[in-house]
Amino acid sequence: MTETRITLAHGNGGRLMRELIDDLFVRCLSSPGLDTHVDAARVNVPDEHGVLLVTTDGFTVQPLEYPGGNIGSLAVHGTVNDLAVAGATPAVLTVNVFIEEGLEVATLERLVTSMGTAAREAGVRIAAGDTKVVRRGEGGGVYFATTGIGARRAELDLGMHRIRPGDRLLVSGPVGDHGIAVMLAREQFGLKGEVASDQASVLPLTQALLDLDGLRFMRDPTRGGLATVACDIATVTRHGVRLRESAIPVRAEVSSVCEMLGYDPYYLACEGRVVAVVAEAAAADALSRWHRLPSGADARNIGFVTDAEARVILETTIGGERYLEELEDDPLPRIC
Amino acid sequence: MTETRITLAHGNGGRLMRELIDDLFVRCLSSPGLDTHVDAARVNVPDEHGVLLVTTDGFTVQPLEYPGGNIGSLAVHGTVNDLAVAGATPAVLTVNVFIEEGLEVATLERLVTSMGTAAREAGVRIAAGDTKVVRRGEGGGVYFATTGIGARRAELDLGMHRIRPGDRLLVSGPVGDHGIAVMLAREQFGLKGEVASDQASVLPLTQALLDLDGLRFMRDPTRGGLATVACDIATVTRHGVRLRESAIPVRAEVSSVCEMLGYDPYYLACEGRVVAVVAEAAAADALSRWHRLPSGADARNIGFVTDAEARVILETTIGGERYLEELEDDPLPRIC
């Protein structure tokens, strides 16, 4: 590509769009087997006898780049993780890009290169894509949408329907890093910090538990954070959830920023953590499996499911209790 | 939903987003089996022994609604058609929506309802979705992205690699209707017209040819139109393509608008047409199969593949010749 900025003509189906796709996307993604001349791409799912799963997610994070990641790698991790927590092994991804006229080509190259690296690391093939260019002022720089297809063993039964009173809630690591990292990267706050996003593929974490007898349910606490996962569990299962504040890992830097600005870290997005619900008898085994992984070193048992009222109660460090309510309005929009 | 306009809080993972999804998307799509409480949805592909195909497309058409369709139904037709021309039967769709703060809820309801209707008519299930809300001024009202998964018979071999000199090019109906319908719906041109978009599922057209001996390749001429499909064929196969102007169906209203504004109808988007390349001996059979369908009544044999230079030549009605070149800059951006 000779241009340094994206123009509307890069989205119109002609020569410039072909150059954008061949020179930038194909090269930067370096995804073997990505054929840009077909209308639909073949999907080879690793386990031919498994159940096929699909998931999709859109990404509008601002700013586009922040410590620990960017919107390109996030668009891979987000969708890989939705398949991972459903117990699936991701096979292929498709990518949609909505680019705002005027975006620097160098920026786009960095984002797409990160996307390709994240996909290779997660073992997922980018099989198809589409690019649209929208007028200056209409696109926030760039939005991505990714759709993932994966396979799960047919006999694996995971879901909220399997959750019972007495089950334990585990979290794989500190919560809120992604939310705070993105927030600090927004110059409007005038704050600097050392917090990097936790964004990563959670496949090592989920696959470590798949053959665990007593594994009920897994979810990655993204938009709305840990508290929203707990609220969803209470709402859907009609059981209560009790969490112990003293057990929930939160980095000191994250706590400080939250105290300063009045945020609750339990509602902040993570992009590389897993909340797992397991039978009481399986909790120790699950935790020790996670502790053996680099990404699970700080995993903790943070609470349990009760047969009380279907709400989430936090037992505070000073011995009190407070409800964690369903999120009404996000303190940090555009976090993913 | 009690609100009449979309707010940023509709995209933040909390209560308002849940209401938007349950009250609007689930109701308007009325897609059986759409479970909004799972991270990944199960895919049941009709032909378990077929080859699985995936395709994805983004939609940014302006205006959002125009005679013959809107961005919601277009997002279904576009992706269904990419699977259809690849010889597949679509099974499931996923949907991403990027909504601009301030969009009228009533508008969104019309778009999503059209989307649900189009999906049911094409026999495709909407299995998963995601919604993001972006700040006022950053989203053009609404963008959609859809990803489709379908299955194709394993023994079906379709693609440009099968095209040979002597093969015939067929088009299933008049070209340019979608482009002109969308253009006339833009008030900036100050023109009024009777042209409706041709947007539709092309499944009846493609499935009518799937068992035809001599079927080589099919494509729906969307962005860049018929001329771009012909140029792609020339570029990829390294064969020449000759088209006869007198044979290419163009509606009188479309021709008039094109003459007035200096557009070439062969470069305008269709959203319900198919270009098929078939062996010479199969052309009559293919045409008669299309003529038996309502959507193929105006199908024509419009040209053939040559072993001359790899360019596209149009034989004009007055007996001359001109090259149809690869599109440099689209005269009508944001058409899909």
XYZ file of C-alpha atoms in Angstrom, chain A residues 9 11-15 17-18 37-43 45 51-60 82-83 85-86 94-96 98 127-135 137-140 143-145 147 149 218-220 223 228 236 326-330 334 336, chain B residues 9 11-15 17-18 37-43 45 51-60 82-83 85-86 94-96 98 127-135 137-140 143-145 147 149 218-220 223 228 236 326-330 334 336:
130
model
C -12.051 4.139 -1.714
C -13.907 0.122 1.111
C -15.592 0.244 -2.261
C -14.846 -3.138 -3.781
C -12.249 -1.894 -6.270
C -8.477 -1.910 -6.665
C -9.774 -2.418 -1.398
C -8.050 -5.395 -2.992
C -11.041 -14.956 -3.579
C -13.862 -17.156 -2.298
C -17.343 -16.227 -1.097
C -17.296 -18.729 1.747
C -14.406 -20.551 3.388
C -14.164 -24.168 4.382
C -14.290 -24.998 8.086
C -13.370 -28.716 12.928
C -20.776 -30.649 19.034
C -20.253 -27.527 16.946
C -20.514 -24.183 18.785
C -20.594 -20.621 17.464
C -20.208 -17.261 19.179
C -19.815 -13.655 18.085
C -18.681 -10.402 19.643
C -18.180 -6.758 18.650
C -15.302 -4.562 19.833
C -15.333 -0.775 20.187
C -16.393 -17.269 24.772
C -15.808 -20.614 23.060
C -15.656 -21.145 28.657
C -18.333 -23.099 26.796
C -14.113 -14.707 10.954
C -13.318 -11.001 11.193
C -15.328 -7.889 10.290
C -15.348 -1.155 10.133
C -10.918 -18.196 7.714
C -12.873 -15.244 6.336
C -13.173 -11.503 6.705
C -14.840 -8.364 5.460
C -13.808 -4.724 5.469
C -15.994 -1.633 5.325
C -14.816 1.978 5.394
C -17.081 4.640 6.888
C -16.891 8.425 6.674
C -16.328 10.969 12.286
C -18.532 7.897 11.905
C -16.367 5.045 13.123
C -14.344 5.722 16.290
C -14.515 -1.382 15.171
C -14.014 -5.129 14.931
C -16.460 -8.010 15.098
C -17.225 -14.826 15.096
C -16.602 -21.687 15.552
C -17.478 -21.400 33.369
C -17.645 -17.780 32.218
C -15.134 -15.056 31.452
C -18.401 -6.401 30.432
C -22.324 -9.412 36.725
C -30.884 -17.808 36.076
C -27.220 -5.993 38.683
C -25.330 -3.216 36.908
C -27.543 -0.290 35.995
C -25.096 1.942 34.171
C -21.473 1.134 33.435
C -16.323 1.234 25.661
C -14.245 -3.904 25.020
C -26.304 2.417 28.833
C -24.559 -1.272 25.520
C -22.859 -1.611 28.878
C -23.695 -5.135 29.971
C -26.254 -4.146 32.601
C -30.025 -4.106 32.993
C -28.750 -4.005 27.705
C -30.546 -7.096 28.926
C -27.816 -16.748 28.327
C -25.031 -18.835 26.763
C -21.530 -17.848 25.683
C -21.633 -19.976 22.547
C -24.568 -21.495 20.707
C -24.906 -24.957 19.283
C -24.803 -25.323 15.501
C -25.816 -28.390 10.246
C -18.453 -29.749 3.935
C -18.892 -26.884 6.388
C -18.544 -23.349 4.977
C -18.371 -19.982 6.718
C -18.672 -16.432 5.429
C -18.965 -12.980 6.959
C -20.009 -9.521 5.816
C -20.422 -6.022 7.247
C -23.241 -3.624 6.361
C -23.110 0.182 6.483
C -22.456 -15.643 -0.112
C -23.128 -19.157 1.174
C -23.274 -18.986 -4.446
C -20.660 -21.227 -2.832
C -24.706 -14.760 13.910
C -25.402 -11.033 14.143
C -23.320 -8.103 15.412
C -23.129 -1.448 16.398
C -27.998 -18.547 16.700
C -25.971 -15.839 18.427
C -25.568 -12.086 18.527
C -23.823 -9.173 20.153
C -24.758 -5.531 20.600
C -22.505 -2.532 21.116
C -23.578 1.078 21.503
C -21.238 3.844 20.327
C -21.329 7.577 21.015
C -21.831 10.803 15.774
C -19.716 7.639 15.767
C -21.969 5.021 14.216
C -23.954 6.154 11.148
C -23.962 -1.030 11.370
C -24.550 -4.764 11.144
C -22.179 -7.653 10.623
C -21.590 -14.448 9.786
C -22.395 -21.178 8.492
C -21.424 -18.695 -9.152
C -21.177 -15.266 -7.545
C -23.630 -12.582 -6.464
C -20.139 -4.196 -4.364
C -16.258 -6.504 -10.974
C -7.916 -15.131 -11.361
C -11.267 -2.983 -12.469
C -13.105 -0.407 -10.377
C -10.831 2.335 -9.118
C -13.250 4.372 -7.025
C -16.884 3.538 -6.408
C -22.061 2.835 1.323
C -24.272 -2.297 1.295
